[in-house]
Amino acid sequence: MQTIDDQAAEWVVLRTGREPSGAEQRAFEAWYEADIRHKGAYLRAMAIDNALGRMTVQQNLRPSVSTEPALPARRRSWPVLALLGGIAAAVAIAVGTVFVPDAVDATELVTAKGEMRQFSLADTSVASLNSGSDVEVRLMPTARQVILKRGEAWFQVAKDKHKPFVVEAGEVRVRAVGTAFSVRRLPQGAEVLVTEGVVEVWNRAGKSRRVLLSKGEQAVVPEQGGDFKGVRAPDDIERKLAWRKGKVIFTNQTLGEAVADFNRYSPRKIVIGDPAILRMKFIGQYPVDTPEVFAKDVSTYLGVPLSVTAETITIGEDKAAKGKEQERNKR
Amino acid sequence: MDPGIVDWVTSNFLPFEAELRRMLRHVCSGPAEIDDVIQEVYYKVLTMESMAHVREPRAFLVTMAKNVVLMRMRRDAIVNIEAVANLEDLNIEDGAPSPERVAVARAELRWILGLMANLPDRCKDVFRARRIEGLSQQETAASLNISEGIVEQETMRGMKLIQKMIASVGLNDEPSRDEAKKRKAGTRKQHAND
């Protein structure tokens, strides 16, 4: 198939080489008016013809190149680079041994908001804590008990058949032998994502049966009984666990979800001025500590203002705040 | 079509087009979309009343291209927000003074002659007669002893080849460096005049 640029080239050759017939002229006009891209491509082909024509008149140089002084170049640095150090600089708080009864090795692992950190446990298991999380690990002779008090953690569990590894998230229980999975506390339960092997999930309070989840499956387990089931969603799991690499990834999430995600990591909240834009969907990825960059991209895309203060980043005009201000001005 | 606009495009857009296309790779979905965007930018230039106010043609063209891409993005149901970031990053970084205008005209001429040198033989003969010697289509047919129809066909073929070359080789490109740039396609910034 001919490209638009090829069609334009043909029309220019035909029209500059000889007198086109009436039918050719009408065909040209129909083509030219059909699409703005045709008009653009025709201008381009005319200019190419013109450039070739300049070879003939070279003795008579008539350059039309501007000799106006160049404007100073506007340089802009890419802000991501400047912010990448943020995670590394975050303060890690690992409170050492808290409570040591006989043969129990209890350790409390804590991360601050905006901090992600990986911990090695005494049994060679690994725990990665997401922002604002609190985990107590109790290694006992016959069991490994992990209490997720707050937030989200991913565990790479060292194999040990004699010591089951059980995560407690409120009333929700997740048991693994040798496997990797994450547990995130939600207001009404916990979300479990399995990245390797198999885990057994149940709810201590309710009468729900025990559910086996294997690699690539996820489930939201309610705090108070009720049935739940595993859903296979490996891509979604990978996206949700991108925090382990310091990233937030969107693969068709709404602006509302994206903002909630960023707000997990930053003390500086993103606020959407106009709720009408919350349902817009996104693809993309950012370092977790760059909400300003994300907000700037969204505001550029929408062509709405962006205002940044110490506490908040507001995308679009904050109508509530503006109303108050106007009222103040009236007085 | 306004000859002033055609002249402006000849001197300012054609030699820069290949570079602009390379910049657009980071924000367009593929070659077909780049073609669309470039054509729309030409169209925007066509609709301008005058180009006299444009002091920095390349920066102006980059801005036009950004606007076209942004308008296209706004029509999409799902926003690739990273492409917006790449779009914001799309800038001409060039504080170098403009070269002398005679030097620019010579460089342009060398560039166009270089493109023509890559045409197949019969095509090249037709172009030499038509463009360098300034013969008409009829005179060209007579001097090369071929029909006028063949002259037209060869001219169309040559024009299509040259328009493709202009899409990939700009005024400031040499073939070897063009290859180097392709290898570096993953880097975000393309330098205008290095």
Short mmCIF file of C-alpha atoms in Angstrom, two decimals:
data_model
loop_
_atom_site.label_atom_id
_atom_site.label_comp_id
_atom_site.label_asym_id
_atom_site.label_seq_id
_atom_site.Cartn_x
_atom_site.Cartn_y
_atom_site.Cartn_z
CA MET A 1 0.00 0.00 0.00
CA GLN A 2 1.17 3.53 -0.80
CA THR A 3 1.94 5.71 2.17
CA ILE A 4 0.49 9.20 2.38
CA ASP A 5 3.98 10.57 1.76
CA ASP A 6 4.26 8.49 -1.43
CA GLN A 7 0.88 9.74 -2.65
CA ALA A 8 1.95 13.31 -1.96
CA ALA A 9 5.21 12.77 -3.89
CA GLU A 10 3.26 11.48 -6.89
CA TRP A 11 0.90 14.44 -6.87
CA VAL A 12 3.74 16.94 -6.71
CA VAL A 13 5.59 15.28 -9.59
CA LEU A 14 2.43 15.11 -11.67
CA ARG A 15 1.42 18.70 -11.02
CA THR A 16 4.87 20.27 -11.42
CA GLY A 17 5.90 18.20 -14.47
CA ARG A 18 3.01 19.01 -16.77
CA GLU A 19 -0.51 20.38 -16.95
CA PRO A 20 -2.79 17.89 -15.14
CA SER A 21 -5.97 16.75 -16.90
CA GLY A 22 -9.36 17.83 -15.56
CA ALA A 23 -9.93 14.41 -14.01
CA GLU A 24 -6.47 14.43 -12.41
CA GLN A 25 -7.07 17.90 -11.00
CA ARG A 26 -10.40 16.82 -9.47
CA ALA A 27 -8.82 13.66 -8.05
CA PHE A 28 -6.04 15.75 -6.54
CA GLU A 29 -8.47 18.19 -4.93
CA ALA A 30 -10.52 15.36 -3.44
CA TRP A 31 -7.37 13.75 -2.05
CA TYR A 32 -6.00 17.05 -0.73
CA GLU A 33 -9.20 17.96 1.12
CA ALA A 34 -9.79 14.47 2.56
CA ASP A 35 -7.35 14.63 5.49
CA ILE A 36 -5.13 17.21 7.17
CA ARG A 37 -2.29 14.71 6.94
CA HIS A 38 -2.61 14.83 3.15
CA LYS A 39 -2.20 18.59 3.27
CA GLY A 40 0.82 18.30 5.54
CA ALA A 41 2.40 15.60 3.39
CA TYR A 42 1.76 17.70 0.27
CA LEU A 43 3.56 20.69 1.81
CA ARG A 44 6.42 18.37 2.67
CA ALA A 45 6.64 17.01 -0.88
CA MET A 46 6.47 20.57 -2.29
CA ALA A 47 9.39 21.52 -0.06
CA ILE A 48 11.38 18.49 -1.23
CA ASP A 49 10.69 19.54 -4.82
CA ASN A 50 11.79 23.05 -3.87
CA ALA A 51 14.99 21.74 -2.26
CA LEU A 52 15.81 19.80 -5.43
CA GLY A 53 15.08 22.95 -7.44
CA ARG A 54 17.70 24.84 -5.45
CA MET A 55 20.37 22.72 -7.05
CA THR A 56 19.65 24.45 -10.33
CA VAL A 57 19.90 27.95 -9.02
CA GLN A 58 22.99 27.47 -6.93
CA GLN A 59 24.98 30.31 -8.54
CA ASN A 60 22.29 32.62 -7.35
CA LEU A 61 22.22 31.81 -3.67
CA ARG A 62 19.06 33.10 -2.11
CA PRO A 63 19.17 31.60 1.31
CA SER A 64 16.16 32.29 3.42
CA VAL A 65 17.71 30.97 6.59
CA SER A 66 17.21 33.31 9.50
CA THR A 67 20.32 34.96 10.93
CA GLU A 68 18.53 36.23 14.01
CA PRO A 69 20.57 35.56 17.14
CA ALA A 70 19.68 32.27 18.74
CA LEU A 71 17.54 32.42 21.85
CA PRO A 72 19.26 31.08 24.94
CA ALA A 73 18.57 27.36 25.14
CA ARG A 74 16.24 26.36 27.89
CA ARG A 75 17.81 23.61 29.86
CA ARG A 76 15.79 21.36 32.04
CA SER A 77 17.19 18.71 34.23
CA TRP A 78 15.32 15.46 34.68
CA PRO A 79 14.03 15.46 38.22
CA VAL A 80 13.93 11.68 38.73
CA LEU A 81 17.69 11.49 39.01
CA ALA A 82 17.80 14.03 41.77
CA LEU A 83 15.23 12.12 43.77
CA LEU A 84 16.57 8.61 43.34
CA GLY A 85 18.69 8.95 46.44
CA GLY A 86 15.56 9.26 48.53
CA ILE A 87 15.07 5.59 49.32
CA ALA A 88 18.68 5.06 50.26
CA ALA A 89 18.58 8.07 52.53
CA ALA A 90 15.46 6.96 54.31
CA VAL A 91 16.07 6.13 57.93
CA ALA A 92 15.78 2.48 58.78
CA ILE A 93 14.49 1.52 62.17
CA ALA A 94 15.14 -2.04 63.11
CA VAL A 95 14.45 -2.51 66.76
CA GLY A 96 16.58 -5.41 67.94
CA THR A 97 15.54 -8.15 70.27
CA VAL A 98 12.48 -7.04 72.13
CA PHE A 99 11.45 -9.96 74.19
CA VAL A 100 13.42 -13.13 74.79
CA PRO A 101 11.75 -15.90 76.74
CA ASP A 102 13.35 -19.34 76.67
CA ALA A 103 14.24 -20.50 73.21
CA VAL A 104 12.20 -17.80 71.55
CA ASP A 105 14.06 -15.40 69.32
CA ALA A 106 11.67 -12.47 68.84
CA THR A 107 12.58 -9.58 66.59
CA GLU A 108 10.53 -6.57 65.67
CA LEU A 109 11.03 -5.12 62.21
CA VAL A 110 9.71 -1.64 61.49
CA THR A 111 9.81 0.65 58.47
CA ALA A 112 8.93 4.34 58.42
CA LYS A 113 6.65 5.90 55.83
CA GLY A 114 8.43 6.03 52.49
CA GLU A 115 10.97 3.44 53.56
CA MET A 116 11.23 -0.04 52.05
CA ARG A 117 13.67 -2.48 53.54
CA GLN A 118 14.81 -6.07 53.31
CA PHE A 119 15.69 -8.01 56.47
CA SER A 120 17.46 -11.35 56.82
CA LEU A 121 16.00 -13.53 59.54
CA ALA A 122 17.97 -15.92 61.72
CA ASP A 123 16.52 -18.98 59.91
CA THR A 124 17.86 -17.52 56.59
CA SER A 125 14.37 -16.50 55.50
CA VAL A 126 14.04 -13.00 54.08
CA ALA A 127 11.40 -10.41 54.92
CA SER A 128 10.94 -7.32 52.72
CA LEU A 129 8.88 -4.63 54.40
CA ASN A 130 6.92 -2.07 52.47
CA SER A 131 6.45 1.53 53.60
CA GLY A 132 5.03 2.07 57.10
CA SER A 133 5.04 -1.58 58.20
CA ASP A 134 5.60 -3.39 61.48
CA VAL A 135 6.36 -7.12 61.75
CA GLU A 136 7.24 -9.19 64.79
CA VAL A 137 9.14 -12.39 64.06
CA ARG A 138 9.22 -15.15 66.68
CA LEU A 139 11.46 -18.09 65.87
CA MET A 140 10.64 -21.03 68.16
CA PRO A 141 11.88 -24.64 68.26
CA THR A 142 8.71 -26.00 66.67
CA ALA A 143 7.29 -23.07 64.74
CA ARG A 144 8.04 -19.76 63.12
CA GLN A 145 5.45 -17.15 64.03
CA VAL A 146 5.30 -13.84 62.18
CA ILE A 147 2.88 -11.15 63.28
CA LEU A 148 2.07 -8.51 60.69
CA LYS A 149 0.92 -5.66 62.89
CA ARG A 150 0.75 -3.03 60.22
CA GLY A 151 1.44 -2.56 56.51
CA GLU A 152 2.72 -5.13 54.03
CA ALA A 153 5.57 -7.61 53.86
CA TRP A 154 6.87 -10.14 51.38
CA PHE A 155 8.54 -13.28 52.69
CA GLN A 156 11.02 -15.63 51.08
CA VAL A 157 10.75 -18.58 53.43
CA ALA A 158 13.67 -20.93 54.10
CA LYS A 159 12.60 -24.58 53.87
CA ASP A 160 12.18 -26.30 57.23
CA LYS A 161 9.50 -29.02 57.42
CA HIS A 162 9.62 -29.19 61.17
CA LYS A 163 8.95 -25.51 61.72
CA PRO A 164 5.94 -24.21 59.84
CA PHE A 165 6.12 -20.54 58.96
CA VAL A 166 2.81 -18.85 59.82
CA VAL A 167 2.00 -15.20 59.25
CA GLU A 168 -0.73 -13.68 61.41
CA ALA A 169 -2.51 -10.63 60.05
CA GLY A 170 -5.32 -9.87 62.44
CA GLU A 171 -7.54 -12.94 62.23
CA VAL A 172 -6.07 -14.04 58.92
CA ARG A 173 -3.49 -16.84 58.83
CA VAL A 174 -1.07 -17.73 56.06
CA ARG A 175 1.03 -20.87 56.38
CA ALA A 176 3.99 -21.78 54.22
CA VAL A 177 6.70 -24.37 54.27
CA GLY A 178 9.24 -23.31 51.67
CA THR A 179 7.81 -20.60 49.48
CA ALA A 180 7.59 -16.87 48.79
CA PHE A 181 4.52 -14.71 49.29
CA SER A 182 3.36 -11.35 50.59
CA VAL A 183 0.70 -10.32 53.08
CA ARG A 184 -0.80 -6.86 53.25
CA ARG A 185 -3.15 -5.71 55.97
CA LEU A 186 -6.36 -4.13 54.77
CA PRO A 187 -9.01 -2.41 56.91
CA GLN A 188 -11.28 -5.50 56.67
CA GLY A 189 -8.77 -8.32 56.27
CA ALA A 190 -5.58 -9.11 54.43
CA GLU A 191 -4.40 -9.55 50.87
CA VAL A 192 -2.14 -12.50 50.10
CA LEU A 193 0.01 -12.73 46.95
CA VAL A 194 2.01 -15.86 46.17
CA THR A 195 5.20 -15.56 44.10
CA GLU A 196 6.63 -19.07 44.66
CA GLY A 197 5.39 -22.45 45.85
CA VAL A 198 2.14 -22.91 47.78
CA VAL A 199 0.66 -21.36 50.93
CA GLU A 200 -2.33 -22.29 53.01
CA VAL A 201 -4.65 -19.45 53.98
CA TRP A 202 -7.46 -19.34 56.51
CA ASN A 203 -9.30 -17.12 58.90
CA ARG A 204 -9.12 -17.92 62.58
CA ALA A 205 -12.28 -16.06 63.54
CA GLY A 206 -14.68 -17.21 60.86
CA LYS A 207 -15.74 -20.60 59.70
CA SER A 208 -14.07 -20.24 56.33
CA ARG A 209 -12.34 -23.34 55.01
CA ARG A 210 -8.63 -23.44 54.38
CA VAL A 211 -7.65 -22.38 50.87
CA LEU A 212 -4.47 -23.35 49.08
CA LEU A 213 -2.92 -20.61 46.96
CA SER A 214 -0.12 -21.41 44.56
CA LYS A 215 2.39 -19.35 42.62
CA GLY A 216 0.72 -16.55 40.64
CA GLU A 217 -2.46 -16.60 42.73
CA GLN A 218 -3.85 -13.94 45.03
CA ALA A 219 -6.73 -13.66 47.48
CA VAL A 220 -8.31 -11.07 49.72
CA VAL A 221 -9.14 -12.77 53.02
CA PRO A 222 -11.85 -11.09 55.10
CA GLU A 223 -11.21 -10.39 58.78
CA GLN A 224 -14.59 -11.75 59.88
CA GLY A 225 -15.36 -15.13 58.32
CA GLY A 226 -17.01 -15.30 54.96
CA ASP A 227 -15.82 -17.24 51.98
CA PHE A 228 -12.98 -16.21 49.74
CA LYS A 229 -11.12 -17.78 46.89
CA GLY A 230 -7.82 -17.52 45.08
CA VAL A 231 -7.58 -15.78 41.73
CA ARG A 232 -4.81 -16.42 39.25
CA ALA A 233 -3.21 -13.08 38.33
CA PRO A 234 0.59 -13.29 38.01
CA ASP A 235 0.94 -9.98 36.18
CA ASP A 236 -1.10 -8.14 38.77
CA ILE A 237 0.98 -9.71 41.54
CA GLU A 238 4.17 -8.55 39.92
CA ARG A 239 2.72 -5.05 39.62
CA LYS A 240 1.59 -4.99 43.25
CA LEU A 241 5.00 -6.14 44.44
CA ALA A 242 6.91 -3.54 42.40
CA TRP A 243 7.55 -1.71 45.69
CA ARG A 244 10.30 -4.23 46.37
CA LYS A 245 12.20 -2.56 43.52
CA GLY A 246 11.20 0.88 44.72
CA LYS A 247 8.62 1.37 41.97
CA VAL A 248 4.94 1.95 41.51
CA ILE A 249 3.58 0.46 38.31
CA PHE A 250 0.26 1.25 36.65
CA THR A 251 -1.18 -1.10 34.06
CA ASN A 252 -4.60 0.42 33.61
CA GLN A 253 -5.26 1.74 37.10
CA THR A 254 -7.44 4.79 37.63
CA LEU A 255 -5.99 8.13 38.70
CA GLY A 256 -7.68 7.56 42.07
CA GLU A 257 -5.87 4.23 42.55
CA ALA A 258 -2.57 5.68 41.35
CA VAL A 259 -2.80 8.56 43.80
CA ALA A 260 -3.69 6.19 46.69
CA ASP A 261 -0.63 4.13 45.75
CA PHE A 262 1.73 7.12 45.82
CA ASN A 263 0.22 8.33 49.07
CA ARG A 264 1.28 5.09 50.76
CA TYR A 265 4.89 6.09 50.28
CA SER A 266 5.11 9.80 50.76
CA PRO A 267 4.35 12.04 53.71
CA ARG A 268 3.47 14.64 51.10
CA LYS A 269 -0.03 13.79 49.86
CA ILE A 270 -1.25 14.10 46.30
CA VAL A 271 -4.66 15.75 46.24
CA ILE A 272 -6.93 15.83 43.22
CA GLY A 273 -8.60 19.22 42.89
CA ASP A 274 -11.28 18.11 40.48
CA PRO A 275 -12.89 14.72 41.26
CA ALA A 276 -14.08 14.45 37.64
CA ILE A 277 -10.61 13.31 36.54
CA LEU A 278 -10.25 10.51 39.12
CA ARG A 279 -11.51 7.80 36.78
CA MET A 280 -9.02 8.43 34.03
CA LYS A 281 -6.84 5.33 33.48
CA PHE A 282 -3.08 5.07 33.31
CA ILE A 283 -0.17 2.98 32.16
CA GLY A 284 3.30 3.83 33.44
CA GLN A 285 5.87 3.41 36.17
CA TYR A 286 7.67 5.71 38.60
CA PRO A 287 10.09 5.50 41.48
CA VAL A 288 7.93 5.44 44.63
CA ASP A 289 9.50 8.61 45.96
CA THR A 290 8.66 10.79 42.96
CA PRO A 291 5.03 11.80 43.46
CA GLU A 292 5.95 15.32 42.26
CA VAL A 293 7.09 13.93 38.91
CA PHE A 294 3.95 11.87 38.49
CA ALA A 295 1.77 14.85 39.47
CA LYS A 296 3.59 17.09 37.02
CA ASP A 297 3.08 14.58 34.20
CA VAL A 298 -0.62 14.30 35.00
CA SER A 299 -1.04 18.07 35.10
CA THR A 300 0.82 18.45 31.79
CA TYR A 301 -1.34 15.78 30.24
CA LEU A 302 -4.57 17.35 31.45
CA GLY A 303 -3.39 20.92 30.99
CA VAL A 304 -4.43 21.76 34.57
CA PRO A 305 -2.43 23.72 37.16
CA LEU A 306 -0.22 22.06 39.75
CA SER A 307 0.48 23.51 43.16
CA VAL A 308 3.01 22.13 45.61
CA THR A 309 3.29 22.94 49.30
CA ALA A 310 5.22 21.23 52.09
CA GLU A 311 2.30 18.89 52.83
CA THR A 312 0.41 18.49 49.59
CA ILE A 313 0.67 18.35 45.84
CA THR A 314 -2.60 19.51 44.31
CA ILE A 315 -3.44 18.50 40.74
CA GLY A 316 -6.04 20.79 39.18
CA GLU A 317 -7.64 23.69 40.95
CA ASP A 318 -8.71 22.96 44.48
CA LYS A 319 -12.26 24.25 44.24
CA ALA A 320 -12.99 23.99 47.96
CA ALA A 321 -9.89 25.98 48.89
CA LYS A 322 -10.55 28.54 46.21
CA GLY A 323 -14.10 29.08 47.43
CA LYS A 324 -12.85 29.76 50.93
CA GLU A 325 -10.32 32.21 49.65
CA GLN A 326 -12.93 34.09 47.67
CA GLU A 327 -15.09 34.30 50.76
CA ARG A 328 -12.19 35.71 52.73
CA ASN A 329 -11.57 38.28 50.04
CA LYS A 330 -15.17 39.44 50.17
CA ARG A 331 -14.92 40.40 53.79
CA MET B 1 0.42 27.02 -1.82
CA ASP B 2 2.29 30.02 -0.39
CA PRO B 3 5.89 29.95 -1.74
CA GLY B 4 7.09 31.73 1.41
CA ILE B 5 5.88 28.79 3.54
CA VAL B 6 7.35 26.24 1.11
CA ASP B 7 10.69 28.07 1.29
CA TRP B 8 10.60 28.20 5.07
CA VAL B 9 9.87 24.48 5.26
CA THR B 10 12.61 23.69 2.74
CA SER B 11 15.25 25.49 4.77
CA ASN B 12 14.07 24.79 8.29
CA PHE B 13 11.96 21.68 8.48
CA LEU B 14 13.26 19.21 5.86
CA PRO B 15 16.88 19.24 7.10
CA PHE B 16 15.66 18.77 10.69
CA GLU B 17 12.92 16.22 10.01
CA ALA B 18 15.03 13.07 10.53
CA GLU B 19 16.16 14.33 13.92
CA LEU B 20 12.64 15.23 14.97
CA ARG B 21 11.49 11.75 13.98
CA ARG B 22 14.18 10.21 16.18
CA MET B 23 13.01 12.36 19.09
CA LEU B 24 9.44 11.21 18.51
CA ARG B 25 10.38 7.53 18.86
CA HIS B 26 10.18 7.94 22.63
CA VAL B 27 6.65 9.26 22.57
CA CYS B 28 4.99 7.55 19.59
CA SER B 29 3.74 3.99 19.32
CA GLY B 30 5.59 3.24 16.08
CA PRO B 31 6.66 4.42 12.62
CA ALA B 32 3.07 4.86 11.41
CA GLU B 33 2.25 7.22 14.26
CA ILE B 34 5.48 9.15 13.70
CA ASP B 35 4.45 9.63 10.05
CA ASP B 36 1.06 10.92 11.19
CA VAL B 37 2.59 13.34 13.69
CA ILE B 38 5.13 14.69 11.18
CA GLN B 39 2.38 15.24 8.60
CA GLU B 40 0.25 17.03 11.18
CA VAL B 41 3.17 19.30 12.07
CA TYR B 42 3.63 20.18 8.39
CA TYR B 43 -0.08 20.88 8.26
CA LYS B 44 0.19 23.19 11.28
CA VAL B 45 2.97 25.11 9.55
CA LEU B 46 0.79 25.34 6.47
CA THR B 47 -1.98 26.98 8.46
CA MET B 48 0.32 29.62 9.95
CA GLU B 49 -0.17 33.14 8.63
CA SER B 50 3.51 33.89 8.64
CA MET B 51 6.73 32.31 9.85
CA ALA B 52 8.45 35.68 10.31
CA HIS B 53 8.10 35.59 14.11
CA VAL B 54 9.83 32.21 14.44
CA ARG B 55 13.32 32.92 15.69
CA GLU B 56 14.30 29.38 16.63
CA PRO B 57 12.80 27.11 13.97
CA ARG B 58 13.87 23.84 15.51
CA ALA B 59 12.58 24.67 18.98
CA PHE B 60 9.39 25.88 17.34
CA LEU B 61 8.96 22.61 15.43
CA VAL B 62 9.61 20.55 18.56
CA THR B 63 6.92 22.51 20.40
CA MET B 64 4.48 21.99 17.52
CA ALA B 65 5.23 18.25 17.53
CA LYS B 66 4.68 18.07 21.29
CA ASN B 67 1.30 19.74 20.93
CA VAL B 68 0.30 17.33 18.19
CA VAL B 69 1.33 14.30 20.29
CA LEU B 70 -0.46 15.67 23.35
CA MET B 71 -3.66 16.18 21.36
CA ARG B 72 -3.43 12.62 20.10
CA MET B 73 -2.83 11.28 23.62
CA ARG B 74 -5.89 13.08 24.87
CA ARG B 75 -7.99 11.16 22.38
CA ASP B 76 -6.82 7.80 23.78
CA ALA B 77 -8.93 5.96 26.35
CA ILE B 78 -5.93 4.83 28.39
CA VAL B 79 -3.11 7.23 29.04
CA ASN B 80 0.47 6.06 28.85
CA ILE B 81 1.59 8.55 31.47
CA GLU B 82 5.26 7.71 30.92
CA ALA B 83 4.97 8.92 27.36
CA VAL B 84 3.88 12.26 28.82
CA ALA B 85 7.08 12.29 30.87
CA ASN B 86 9.12 11.56 27.74
CA LEU B 87 7.20 14.27 25.96
CA GLU B 88 8.09 16.86 28.59
CA ASP B 89 11.67 15.78 28.18
CA LEU B 90 11.63 16.42 24.46
CA ASN B 91 13.69 19.56 24.00
CA ILE B 92 16.28 21.11 21.79
CA GLU B 93 19.42 21.67 23.77
CA ASP B 94 21.35 24.01 21.61
CA GLY B 95 22.96 27.22 22.63
CA ALA B 96 25.39 27.24 19.71
CA PRO B 97 25.27 30.31 17.46
CA SER B 98 23.71 29.80 14.04
CA PRO B 99 26.27 29.17 11.32
CA GLU B 100 26.69 31.74 8.53
CA ARG B 101 23.80 31.65 6.14
CA VAL B 102 25.98 30.99 3.10
CA ALA B 103 27.52 28.04 4.91
CA VAL B 104 24.05 26.72 5.73
CA ALA B 105 22.94 27.01 2.12
CA ARG B 106 26.07 25.16 0.97
CA ALA B 107 25.51 22.44 3.56
CA GLU B 108 21.91 22.10 2.42
CA LEU B 109 22.99 21.77 -1.17
CA ARG B 110 25.58 19.14 -0.29
CA TRP B 111 22.95 17.28 1.69
CA ILE B 112 20.40 17.21 -1.16
CA LEU B 113 23.11 16.23 -3.69
CA GLY B 114 24.15 13.46 -1.31
CA LEU B 115 20.60 12.13 -1.20
CA MET B 116 20.33 12.26 -4.98
CA ALA B 117 23.60 10.32 -5.33
CA ASN B 118 21.88 7.34 -3.70
CA LEU B 119 19.22 7.02 -6.41
CA PRO B 120 19.28 4.14 -8.91
CA ASP B 121 21.02 5.01 -12.23
CA ARG B 122 18.14 5.82 -14.57
CA CYS B 123 16.43 7.76 -11.81
CA LYS B 124 19.63 9.69 -11.23
CA ASP B 125 19.96 10.53 -14.95
CA VAL B 126 16.42 11.93 -14.99
CA PHE B 127 17.05 13.96 -11.84
CA ARG B 128 20.34 15.33 -13.15
CA ALA B 129 18.70 16.50 -16.38
CA ARG B 130 15.63 17.92 -14.67
CA ARG B 131 17.20 19.45 -11.58
CA ILE B 132 20.80 20.32 -12.28
CA GLU B 133 20.55 21.12 -15.95
CA GLY B 134 17.09 22.59 -15.45
CA LEU B 135 15.43 20.81 -18.39
CA SER B 136 11.66 20.42 -18.66
CA GLN B 137 10.01 17.00 -18.59
CA GLN B 138 9.71 17.06 -22.38
CA GLU B 139 13.33 18.15 -22.92
CA THR B 140 14.51 15.50 -20.49
CA ALA B 141 12.64 12.80 -22.43
CA ALA B 142 14.25 13.96 -25.67
CA SER B 143 17.78 14.20 -24.27
CA LEU B 144 17.65 10.75 -22.65
CA ASN B 145 15.77 9.25 -25.58
CA ILE B 146 12.93 7.88 -23.45
CA SER B 147 9.21 8.66 -23.40
CA GLU B 148 7.79 11.48 -21.35
CA GLY B 149 5.74 8.90 -19.43
CA ILE B 150 8.92 7.13 -18.36
CA VAL B 151 10.42 10.45 -17.26
CA GLU B 152 7.35 11.03 -15.09
CA GLN B 153 7.46 7.51 -13.67
CA GLU B 154 11.18 7.76 -12.87
CA THR B 155 10.67 11.16 -11.28
CA MET B 156 7.90 9.77 -9.07
CA ARG B 157 10.06 6.81 -8.12
CA GLY B 158 12.98 9.11 -7.31
CA MET B 159 10.81 11.47 -5.29
CA LYS B 160 9.47 8.60 -3.20
CA LEU B 161 13.00 7.34 -2.51
CA ILE B 162 14.21 10.82 -1.59
CA GLN B 163 11.24 11.49 0.68
CA LYS B 164 12.07 8.26 2.53
CA MET B 165 15.74 9.27 2.83
CA ILE B 166 14.78 12.65 4.26
CA ALA B 167 12.84 10.82 6.97
CA SER B 168 16.03 9.13 8.17
CA VAL B 169 18.98 11.31 7.12
CA GLY B 170 19.02 14.95 8.13
CA LEU B 171 21.34 17.82 7.30
CA ASN B 172 23.57 17.10 10.28
CA ASP B 173 23.68 13.35 9.88
CA GLU B 174 26.42 11.31 8.41
CA PRO B 175 25.60 7.67 7.77
CA SER B 176 28.11 6.37 10.34
CA ARG B 177 26.84 8.61 13.09
CA ASP B 178 23.30 7.78 12.21
CA GLU B 179 24.10 4.17 13.04
CA ALA B 180 25.64 5.18 16.35
CA LYS B 181 22.49 7.10 17.21
CA LYS B 182 20.35 4.09 16.43
CA ARG B 183 22.34 2.04 18.88
CA LYS B 184 21.81 4.72 21.47
CA ALA B 185 18.10 4.84 20.82
CA GLY B 186 17.39 3.91 24.43
CA THR B 187 18.78 7.16 25.77
CA ARG B 188 16.23 9.80 26.47
CA LYS B 189 17.91 12.85 25.06
CA GLN B 190 19.02 13.38 21.53
CA HIS B 191 21.43 16.20 20.99
CA ALA B 192 20.59 18.53 18.21
CA ASN B 193 23.88 19.57 16.80
CA ASP B 194 26.63 17.44 18.25
#
